[in-house]
Amino acid sequence: MQYGFIDTVNSQASNQVTSENKLIYNNVIIDDVLTDVNGEVITLNVDGRGMAQYNIRAVDVNGLDGTMYQGINLQARELSVEILISAINAVEFRKKYERLNKILRNKNEVAIRFSDESDRYYFGIYVSSSAPKEDSNEQIITLKIMCSDPLKYTKLNTLTYANSSTIDIDSDYPVKPIIEVTFASNTDSFSIRNSTTGKTVSYKKYDAVSANIFKFDFDIGTITRGTTNVDALNGLVLTSNFEDFTIDDGNQVVITPPPQTVVIKYRGAFL
C-alpha cells in the first residue's frame, strides 16, 4: 500500500491513500464508494486468504496409543478485513458507518473479491466487526466475513465442447458445471456420462412436451428445456448420479445419442 499524505491542516483534504487490496463486497468497491470530500474508508489488511484449515475426525480407543484417525474435511474460511474509517466531523463519521452497514447487510452469501486478487471470488457473508472506543472521527475496525465454502472461484467460464473429447478447464479441483446440450431434433431420452469418474445422468421425457435443448445446472440442482427454460427436473431418471456429477481437468464427457452442440459453463475452484 502506498501512502501520500498531502495536507494535515485542511480538514476537508483527502489523505490520498491508495490501497492495493480494496474490499469488493457484492460487487461494491467499499473504498471507492465510501470515500468522498467528507472522509475516507480504506482497506488496510486482509487475513484468511492463505493456508486452508482442516477438521480432523478421530476417536479414542481403549488400549490404543494416541487416537484412531477417521477422516478429514476443510473448515469454513474466515476472512478478517482491517479498514480505516475517517470523517471531517462526528455527523459525517456516523454516516460512514450507516452506509457501510447498508452495503454489508445481506441475508445470503455474496461474491467477495479483493483488488489484488480480482480474478478470484470468495462467497461469504459479513458477520461482525471489532468495536473500538468511539472517541475519535478516525478509527480502524476489523470486519469478520464467514465463507461456508472455503474454496475460491474464477468467474463463470464458457467453453464449446466436442462430445467425447478431453475437457480442458482452469481449476485445481472438480467443479459442478452447467451443461447445455442441443440436439438436431426433439429428443425423448439421452444420457450424460463422465467416463473418467463413471458418474452418469440419464434423462427420459414422460410428458407430451417435446424439446431439443436441455440445460443441466449441477451446482444449483436444476434441469430446464427449450428456449424458455421450462422446468424439466421430472425427466431425471432416479438412478442418475445428478447430485454427485462433477467435471475436472482431463475428464471425458460422453453424451448419448450425440448432440448437435454442447456448451459447458463452470467456475474454476482453488484453495
Tab-separated table of N, CA, C and O in Angstrom, residues 6 11 81 113 118 128 146 149 168 189 223 229 252 260:
chain	number	residue	atom	x	y	z
A	6	ILE	N	-1.048	14.566	1.949
A	6	ILE	CA	-0.735	15.824	1.279
A	6	ILE	C	-1.149	17.069	2.054
A	6	ILE	O	-0.711	18.155	1.732
A	11	SER	N	-9.037	20.265	7.059
A	11	SER	CA	-9.797	19.100	7.497
A	11	SER	C	-10.561	18.447	6.374
A	11	SER	O	-10.989	17.307	6.504
A	81	VAL	N	-10.936	-8.435	7.601
A	81	VAL	CA	-10.595	-7.288	6.766
A	81	VAL	C	-10.468	-6.050	7.649
A	81	VAL	O	-11.447	-5.599	8.253
A	113	ARG	N	-14.485	-10.122	-3.403
A	113	ARG	CA	-13.177	-10.087	-4.060
A	113	ARG	C	-12.309	-9.022	-3.408
A	113	ARG	O	-12.777	-8.223	-2.604
A	118	SER	N	-8.295	-9.925	-8.094
A	118	SER	CA	-9.604	-9.654	-8.674
A	118	SER	C	-10.154	-10.797	-9.529
A	118	SER	O	-11.323	-10.781	-9.897
A	128	SER	N	-19.589	-9.756	11.737
A	128	SER	CA	-19.430	-8.801	12.838
A	128	SER	C	-18.168	-7.983	12.602
A	128	SER	O	-17.426	-8.206	11.643
A	146	MET	N	-17.554	-14.592	7.065
A	146	MET	CA	-17.533	-16.051	7.098
A	146	MET	C	-17.908	-16.616	5.738
A	146	MET	O	-18.943	-16.249	5.159
A	149	ASP	N	-18.171	-22.036	2.280
A	149	ASP	CA	-17.371	-22.788	1.320
A	149	ASP	C	-15.956	-22.216	1.350
A	149	ASP	O	-15.746	-21.058	0.995
A	168	ASP	N	-10.696	-29.429	-21.014
A	168	ASP	CA	-9.594	-28.560	-20.597
A	168	ASP	C	-10.192	-27.391	-19.826
A	168	ASP	O	-10.763	-26.470	-20.413
A	189	SER	N	-35.123	-39.063	-24.844
A	189	SER	CA	-34.243	-39.581	-23.798
A	189	SER	C	-32.784	-39.517	-24.248
A	189	SER	O	-32.488	-39.630	-25.443
A	223	ILE	N	-32.853	-28.633	-13.891
A	223	ILE	CA	-32.850	-29.068	-15.288
A	223	ILE	C	-33.957	-28.293	-15.992
A	223	ILE	O	-35.093	-28.248	-15.515
A	229	ASN	N	-36.563	-22.159	-21.094
A	229	ASN	CA	-36.084	-22.755	-19.844
A	229	ASN	C	-37.212	-23.263	-18.948
A	229	ASN	O	-37.317	-22.923	-17.767
A	252	GLN	N	-13.447	-36.819	-19.471
A	252	GLN	CA	-14.115	-37.000	-20.759
A	252	GLN	C	-15.609	-37.171	-20.512
A	252	GLN	O	-16.028	-38.020	-19.723
A	260	GLN	N	-26.059	-32.071	-31.207
A	260	GLN	CA	-25.534	-31.173	-32.240
A	260	GLN	C	-24.461	-30.265	-31.662
A	260	GLN	O	-23.405	-30.081	-32.262
